[in-house]
Amino acid sequence: MKAKITLAKEFKIGEIDKRIYGSFIEHLGRAVYGGIYEPGHATADEDGFRQDVIDLVKELNVPVVRYPGGNFVSGYNWEDGVGPVEKRPKRLDLAWETTEPNYFGTNEFMKWCRKANTECMMAVNLGTRGPEEARNLVEYTNHEGGTAYSDLRKSHGYEKPWNVKLWCLGNEMDGPWQMGAKTATEYGRVALEASKVMKWTDNSIETVLCGSSSRHSRTFGEWEATSLDIAYDSIDYVSLHQYYGNHDKDTESFLAQTVELEEFIHSVLCVCDYIKAKKKSKKVINLSFDEWNVWYHARVNPVEKWSMAPEILEDIYTFEDALVVGSMLITLLRHCDRVKVACLAQLVNVIAPIFTKTGGGVFKQTIYYPFEHMSNFGRGVALNPIISCPKHDTKKFTDVPYVESIATYDEEKEKMALFCVNKSLDENVVLDVNLMDFEGYKPVKFISMDGYKAEDLNGFENPFVKPHENNLPDMDGTMLTADLKPFSWNVILLEK
Ligand code: AHR
């Protein structure tokens, strides 16, 4: 089949905030223990951080990592995780029915962030706790010194403040599974008061209001409108969370779910702008899509209750999952004028692109690659590619374009990137790209992932699914022609 993309410098959607390539580490399963932290591991450094994992996180180029949860944060006492390790209490984590030993806490995570070239997006507990503990944590991490909590940090060996800039006001507070779940009004009130005192403690921080735990949650829409109406003046972002899965073994519909993702983003923006209009406010609320991924392989994973760092939510990702992750990230970039932060949930072992064996090796899951490509090459501004291509109906969606695409342009470096998914299971796409006013730009690399079966996956001994380089696409003036293989992920890099 044939498809056409037209690109011009004026088709600018917006600057890409680098934090759109964020990720997430929760105290859950083996994300921390056996994931990023494993003293005694062959690659562990003097802090017990696995260097093999840090190397892959650096390759992924993740500018921000959300921590420490997730559901976990709604029962977390941050004070348990600071100070001398031998004095830290072991606690029951009611969210995941495990035991949290608190060997790793705020300072360890901040140190890890520095070593992994990333920043922390810190979540506070607004489930079982409230504004008081939240503002104390801001004082502990961000205040220079001379007060109880900043001096406590110093006494723990950390002289300089960590200066955490981005803060989540709780996690999925609409969900009945959440410790301290709230109604929208209750949450709006506590979020406002927490955000106020946190910002009074450090006025350089930004805060994220919890949106609904998914588009399918019962109170979706109403939750955002009510809580935003209350907390609007103090918060900066509203969060979105969404996971997809191929539950019905229907690959075409699975790949088409970005149609729904588009609607989700659009709906939340409408609510934000409705409240803005209602308040006659000049302030624009942007989005923090702070949990997104494919998650369904390991939804239920019975483990021994109250065990420590058990193997939970350890999805092993397939090739088709990689195409969905690529398509989701493309969709987020199409909204980069308003989606400023996004976190692939999660980063290591727990529904993650990086998978380790405790005491052993590490491998890149299939979903690692589209994220790595976009995070490394998709910087600058996003350009809206005008696509004309055949569409198809799936069992769940109608009028789904076969080609999902976004282009990025780094004016300073004179580099462009075009990311495309060919969603046809059996037909290649001959793609003509009209580069309009990008005279002088030539393709320098054409990377693809194709030729795999939907269910193909990677393992420690078998890094089977991976990208390969193709011959460069043909170029005639400003017309580029590329062949996109059926059921494929494609990256075309151009330079002037
Ligand atoms: O990422 C796994 C879990 O999914 C998080 O703890 C929670 O916020 C969401 O429901």
XYZ file of C-alpha atoms and ligand atoms in Angstrom:
506
model
C 0.000 0.000 0.000
C 1.066 3.615 -0.436
C 1.164 6.398 2.126
C 2.239 10.025 2.060
C 3.557 12.319 4.761
C 4.024 16.064 4.358
C 6.313 17.911 6.747
C 7.101 21.592 7.066
C 8.802 23.710 9.687
C 5.531 25.518 10.441
C 3.801 22.253 11.351
C 5.156 22.715 14.839
C 3.114 21.172 17.652
C 5.385 22.444 20.403
C 8.713 22.167 22.161
C 9.291 18.672 23.482
C 9.770 18.884 27.244
C 12.497 16.322 27.868
C 10.504 15.039 30.857
C 8.104 13.396 28.389
C 10.731 10.605 28.334
C 10.425 9.934 32.062
C 9.981 6.628 33.832
C 9.038 5.238 37.226
C 10.540 3.229 40.097
C 8.168 2.044 42.807
C 8.956 0.049 45.933
C 7.226 -2.900 44.317
C 8.469 -6.407 43.607
C 12.050 -6.362 42.350
C 12.101 -2.802 41.000
C 14.328 -1.560 43.831
C 15.667 -4.704 45.539
C 17.298 -6.877 42.875
C 16.602 -4.178 40.283
C 18.402 -0.881 40.772
C 19.795 -1.839 44.203
C 21.579 -5.073 44.980
C 24.600 -4.869 47.283
C 26.826 -7.856 46.664
C 25.904 -8.104 42.991
C 28.913 -8.535 40.699
C 28.330 -5.085 39.159
C 27.235 -3.297 42.372
C 29.088 -0.072 43.166
C 30.032 1.217 46.631
C 26.377 2.241 47.217
C 24.999 -1.139 46.188
C 23.627 0.193 42.889
C 23.773 -2.239 39.983
C 26.051 -0.708 37.370
C 24.687 -2.966 34.614
C 21.250 -1.418 35.241
C 22.588 2.149 35.471
C 24.320 1.658 32.107
C 21.040 0.680 30.446
C 19.114 3.499 32.137
C 21.712 5.933 30.782
C 21.355 4.429 27.308
C 17.598 4.931 27.569
C 18.286 8.583 28.408
C 15.532 9.005 30.995
C 15.486 12.598 32.298
C 13.109 12.072 35.225
C 12.067 9.088 37.363
C 8.952 9.054 39.543
C 9.447 7.584 43.031
C 8.567 5.844 45.440
C 5.092 4.916 44.107
C 2.493 4.185 42.887
C 0.154 2.454 45.277
C 3.062 1.971 47.686
C 3.340 5.689 48.431
C -0.155 5.866 49.915
C 1.038 4.006 53.017
C 4.666 5.146 53.071
C 6.361 6.939 55.956
C 9.294 8.654 54.276
C 11.005 8.968 57.679
C 11.354 5.147 57.741
C 13.694 5.304 54.762
C 16.247 7.863 56.009
C 19.011 7.771 58.605
C 21.126 4.820 59.729
C 19.986 1.707 57.849
C 20.244 -0.549 60.909
C 17.699 1.623 62.718
C 15.143 1.650 59.908
C 11.953 -0.316 60.600
C 10.597 -3.118 58.459
C 6.986 -2.412 57.526
C 4.058 -4.216 56.016
C 3.321 -2.751 52.610
C -0.443 -3.102 52.373
C -0.527 -2.085 48.708
C 1.349 -5.146 47.450
C 1.122 -7.360 50.559
C 4.882 -7.508 50.906
C 7.421 -6.512 53.550
C 9.328 -3.282 52.990
C 12.744 -3.455 54.675
C 13.559 0.238 54.087
C 17.176 -0.521 53.220
C 16.668 1.920 50.360
C 14.969 5.299 50.796
C 14.959 8.939 49.736
C 18.708 9.647 49.963
C 19.666 6.392 48.270
C 17.253 7.166 45.457
C 18.568 10.700 45.048
C 22.129 9.387 44.879
C 21.069 6.791 42.352
C 19.430 9.543 40.240
C 22.684 11.483 40.138
C 24.559 8.390 38.981
C 21.922 7.495 36.389
C 21.857 11.054 34.959
C 18.273 11.619 35.901
C 16.078 13.765 38.156
C 13.585 12.654 40.765
C 9.842 13.212 40.507
C 8.865 12.655 44.127
C 5.434 11.457 45.222
C 4.078 12.252 48.689
C 1.674 10.155 50.724
C -1.777 11.748 50.685
C -3.446 8.424 51.499
C -2.670 7.586 55.120
C -0.870 10.906 55.706
C -1.244 14.523 54.681
C 0.119 18.056 54.133
C 2.237 18.026 57.314
C 4.383 15.025 56.347
C 4.529 16.254 52.755
C 5.897 19.677 53.646
C 8.374 18.081 56.063
C 9.731 15.989 53.214
C 10.129 19.092 51.026
C 12.029 20.717 53.872
C 14.186 17.587 54.256
C 15.088 17.353 50.562
C 15.122 21.008 49.497
C 15.906 23.356 52.392
C 19.486 24.541 52.728
C 19.814 24.088 56.514
C 19.166 25.522 59.965
C 15.749 23.893 60.488
C 14.703 20.600 62.015
C 14.270 18.582 58.800
C 17.075 20.156 56.785
C 19.433 19.578 59.714
C 18.150 16.026 60.020
C 19.225 15.499 56.394
C 22.649 16.928 57.201
C 22.935 14.637 60.225
C 22.278 11.755 57.828
C 25.364 12.756 55.866
C 23.804 14.878 53.102
C 25.042 18.430 53.514
C 23.552 19.892 50.336
C 19.824 19.861 49.547
C 18.687 17.608 46.704
C 16.422 20.267 45.184
C 13.633 18.025 43.962
C 11.582 20.139 41.559
C 8.579 17.994 40.624
C 6.139 16.542 43.186
C 3.117 14.229 42.838
C 0.299 14.946 45.270
C -0.455 11.317 46.106
C -1.261 8.504 43.716
C -4.539 7.340 42.118
C -6.557 8.716 44.997
C -9.843 7.853 43.208
C -9.168 4.093 43.368
C -10.810 2.003 46.100
C -7.620 -0.140 46.155
C -5.676 2.894 47.341
C -4.891 3.280 51.038
C -6.761 6.402 52.098
C -8.796 6.660 48.864
C -10.896 9.803 48.713
C -13.832 11.401 47.014
C -12.933 14.098 44.493
C -13.901 16.833 46.956
C -11.925 15.311 49.812
C -8.931 14.859 47.544
C -9.172 18.334 45.997
C -9.078 19.852 49.490
C -6.126 17.843 50.762
C -4.209 18.285 47.496
C -4.704 22.044 47.619
C -3.560 22.304 51.223
C -0.586 19.999 50.660
C 0.493 21.828 47.511
C 0.211 25.198 49.289
C 2.429 24.281 52.251
C 4.886 22.399 50.040
C 5.246 25.484 47.824
C 5.481 27.781 50.830
C 8.398 25.607 51.947
C 10.052 25.864 48.522
C 8.446 28.136 45.948
C 10.494 26.718 43.082
C 8.691 23.365 43.017
C 5.879 22.215 40.727
C 3.040 19.930 41.816
C 0.926 17.326 40.036
C -2.715 16.747 40.934
C -3.909 13.130 40.664
C -6.304 12.694 37.797
C -8.306 9.488 37.451
C -6.500 6.166 37.728
C -7.622 5.449 34.158
C -10.065 6.640 31.532
C -12.248 3.680 32.512
C -12.569 4.625 36.152
C -16.168 5.201 37.260
C -15.689 8.844 38.174
C -13.490 9.818 35.198
C -14.136 13.418 34.108
C -16.109 14.364 37.186
C -13.070 13.553 39.335
C -10.810 15.866 37.334
C -13.385 18.677 37.197
C -14.175 18.615 40.920
C -10.627 18.280 42.271
C -9.227 20.782 39.765
C -11.913 23.310 40.604
C -10.709 23.194 44.207
C -6.931 22.987 43.726
C -6.506 24.921 40.425
C -4.596 27.894 41.750
C -1.895 25.906 43.493
C -1.159 22.956 41.196
C 0.662 22.829 37.838
C -0.244 19.522 36.191
C -2.996 16.908 36.207
C -1.929 13.280 35.992
C -3.174 10.583 33.608
C -2.545 6.848 33.925
C -3.248 4.232 31.267
C -2.127 0.666 30.625
C -3.169 -1.427 27.630
C -3.226 -5.166 27.036
C -4.110 -7.608 24.276
C -6.611 -9.440 26.461
C -8.705 -10.726 23.530
C -5.769 -11.847 21.403
C -6.809 -9.280 18.813
C -3.573 -7.719 17.566
C -5.233 -5.218 15.223
C -7.370 -3.723 18.009
C -4.419 -3.815 20.404
C -2.351 -1.756 17.964
C -5.278 0.592 17.393
C -5.692 1.550 21.050
C -3.900 4.821 20.496
C -7.191 6.004 18.980
C -8.586 5.745 22.497
C -5.440 7.256 24.014
C -5.948 10.313 21.780
C -9.497 10.681 23.092
C -8.315 10.282 26.667
C -5.731 13.069 26.386
C -8.201 15.276 24.555
C -10.891 14.749 27.221
C -8.592 15.627 30.128
C -7.433 18.756 28.300
C -11.066 19.732 27.767
C -11.720 19.440 31.506
C -8.604 21.489 32.349
C -9.653 24.197 29.926
C -13.263 24.107 31.104
C -12.139 24.871 34.657
C -9.802 27.567 33.295
C -12.739 29.143 31.450
C -15.019 28.837 34.455
C -12.472 30.570 36.665
C -11.572 33.115 33.968
C -8.006 32.159 34.820
C -4.916 32.948 32.771
C -3.198 29.886 34.139
C -2.917 26.850 31.852
C -2.842 23.422 33.470
C -0.707 20.932 31.553
C -0.597 17.150 31.715
C 1.665 14.674 33.458
C 1.035 11.238 31.939
C 2.893 9.685 34.811
C 1.986 6.023 34.277
C 1.677 4.492 30.824
C 2.660 1.185 29.278
C 1.437 -2.210 28.178
C 0.579 -4.278 31.254
C -1.396 -7.502 31.176
C 0.913 -10.521 30.985
C 1.490 -10.615 34.745
C -1.638 -8.990 36.144
C -2.151 -11.735 38.702
C 0.962 -13.258 40.181
C 0.355 -15.095 43.417
C 3.327 -14.763 45.727
C 3.863 -15.582 49.348
C 2.138 -12.895 51.416
C 4.499 -10.481 53.206
C 7.582 -11.729 51.381
C 10.370 -9.300 50.555
C 10.941 -8.181 46.943
C 8.952 -11.020 45.332
C 8.640 -11.433 41.571
C 5.474 -9.472 40.912
C 4.166 -7.743 37.784
C 7.122 -9.089 35.818
C 5.665 -8.825 32.332
C 7.875 -10.291 29.636
C 7.108 -8.178 26.614
C 6.404 -9.369 23.091
C 7.150 -7.802 19.744
C 3.587 -6.510 19.363
C 3.896 -4.835 22.782
C 6.908 -2.928 21.444
C 4.800 -1.601 18.559
C 2.084 -0.501 20.993
C 4.627 1.224 23.256
C 6.086 3.003 20.213
C 2.592 4.045 19.097
C 1.719 5.307 22.595
C 4.863 7.413 22.782
C 4.165 8.824 19.306
C 0.683 9.779 20.549
C 2.127 11.512 23.622
C 4.464 13.521 21.402
C 1.564 14.551 19.197
C 0.322 16.355 22.328
C 3.658 17.691 23.522
C 2.256 21.226 23.608
C 0.332 20.111 26.718
C 1.847 16.783 27.806
C 4.960 18.017 29.582
C 5.776 15.002 31.719
C 5.238 11.300 31.050
C 6.545 8.197 32.805
C 6.878 4.805 31.204
C 5.743 2.599 34.076
C 7.969 1.208 35.188
C 11.742 1.118 34.617
C 13.235 -2.122 35.980
C 11.660 -5.605 36.390
C 8.143 -4.423 37.252
C 6.335 -3.945 33.896
C 9.615 -2.569 32.626
C 11.959 -2.211 29.643
C 14.942 -3.455 31.705
C 14.850 -6.929 33.210
C 17.348 -8.380 35.667
C 18.038 -11.674 37.359
C 18.714 -11.139 41.076
C 22.339 -12.161 41.379
C 22.578 -12.489 37.601
C 22.426 -10.676 34.293
C 20.172 -8.171 32.619
C 18.413 -7.950 29.265
C 16.584 -5.394 27.188
C 12.899 -6.160 26.755
C 11.297 -5.583 23.340
C 9.717 -2.326 24.529
C 13.150 -0.954 25.411
C 13.942 -0.126 21.801
C 11.159 2.231 20.633
C 11.557 4.152 23.886
C 15.340 4.338 23.478
C 14.994 5.560 19.890
C 12.495 8.270 20.682
C 14.198 9.395 23.864
C 17.555 9.748 22.134
C 16.489 11.029 18.724
C 13.105 12.667 19.395
C 14.232 15.964 20.869
C 13.655 19.583 19.877
C 10.181 20.318 18.568
C 7.504 17.900 17.436
C 6.122 18.405 13.943
C 2.639 17.310 13.009
C 3.064 15.047 9.977
C 0.148 15.406 7.586
C -0.453 11.739 6.788
C -2.568 10.391 4.007
C -2.775 6.640 4.161
C -5.379 3.889 3.940
C -7.431 3.225 7.069
C -8.982 0.048 8.406
C -11.599 -1.096 10.891
C -10.667 -3.456 13.704
C -13.068 -5.341 15.969
C -12.992 -2.421 18.424
C -12.082 0.689 16.421
C -13.048 2.233 13.113
C -11.048 4.339 10.655
C -7.670 3.456 12.076
C -4.805 4.766 9.910
C -2.295 2.043 9.051
C 0.574 4.426 9.658
C 1.097 6.081 13.064
C 3.792 8.731 12.923
C 5.468 11.764 14.459
C 8.412 13.866 13.317
C 10.850 15.814 15.483
C 13.196 18.609 14.540
C 16.207 19.973 16.376
C 16.808 23.329 14.714
C 20.110 24.020 16.458
C 21.661 20.664 15.614
C 19.967 20.611 12.149
C 18.669 17.105 12.771
C 15.291 15.531 12.155
C 13.739 12.217 13.041
C 10.662 10.489 11.676
C 9.102 7.682 13.734
C 6.530 5.418 12.076
C 4.634 2.277 12.968
C 3.188 0.268 10.095
C 0.147 -1.372 11.683
C -0.718 -3.584 8.718
C -0.066 -7.179 9.686
C 0.741 -8.288 6.165
C 1.331 -5.375 3.785
C 4.333 -3.169 3.390
C 3.866 0.600 3.010
C 5.678 2.577 0.361
C 5.963 5.870 2.189
C 6.582 9.124 0.325
C 7.706 11.944 2.598
C 7.517 15.467 1.218
C 10.027 17.464 3.245
C 8.767 20.815 1.882
C 11.020 23.535 3.326
C 13.617 21.142 4.775
C 15.888 21.648 1.776
C 19.269 20.020 2.083
C 18.181 17.415 4.662
C 19.330 13.881 3.797
C 18.648 10.543 5.501
C 21.619 9.338 7.530
C 20.123 6.277 9.210
C 17.062 4.069 8.761
C 16.435 1.764 11.722
C 13.627 -0.819 11.891
C 12.232 -3.612 13.953
C 10.346 -5.995 11.687
C 10.066 -9.594 10.563
C 9.016 -10.858 14.005
C 5.899 -12.700 15.077
C 3.555 -10.840 17.434
C 4.455 -13.132 20.337
C 8.259 -13.077 19.910
C 10.112 -11.966 23.028
C 13.539 -11.573 24.581
C 15.293 -13.362 27.433
C 18.668 -13.500 29.185
C 20.145 -15.967 26.704
C 18.115 -14.729 23.812
C 18.047 -11.015 22.935
C 16.116 -12.073 19.844
C 13.941 -9.041 19.124
C 16.087 -6.035 18.324
C 16.435 -3.237 15.801
C 18.489 -3.430 12.627
C 19.684 -0.870 10.106
C 18.323 -0.741 6.547
C 19.695 0.778 3.369
C 19.031 4.493 3.364
C 15.700 5.549 1.826
C 15.746 7.057 -1.683
C 15.891 10.831 -1.844
C 14.946 13.018 -4.789
C 15.166 16.738 -3.952
C 12.945 17.060 -0.898
C 11.023 13.820 -1.606
C 12.059 10.811 0.440
C 10.725 7.324 -0.232
C 10.977 4.570 2.358
C 9.685 1.029 2.462
C 8.011 0.229 5.778
C 7.810 -3.530 6.269
C 4.503 -5.029 7.483
C 3.967 -4.894 11.261
C 7.045 -2.772 11.925
C 8.672 -0.002 13.948
C 10.704 2.503 11.886
C 13.030 5.411 12.606
C 14.426 7.614 9.845
C 17.115 10.084 10.908
C 17.940 13.072 8.702
C 20.634 15.703 8.857
C 21.429 18.801 6.856
O 2.557 0.648 38.108
C 1.865 -0.301 38.862
C 0.687 0.292 39.626
O -0.287 0.697 38.703
C 0.974 1.541 40.421
O 1.431 1.245 41.705
C -0.361 2.195 40.499
O -0.270 3.590 40.603
C -1.085 1.739 39.248
O -2.337 1.271 39.512
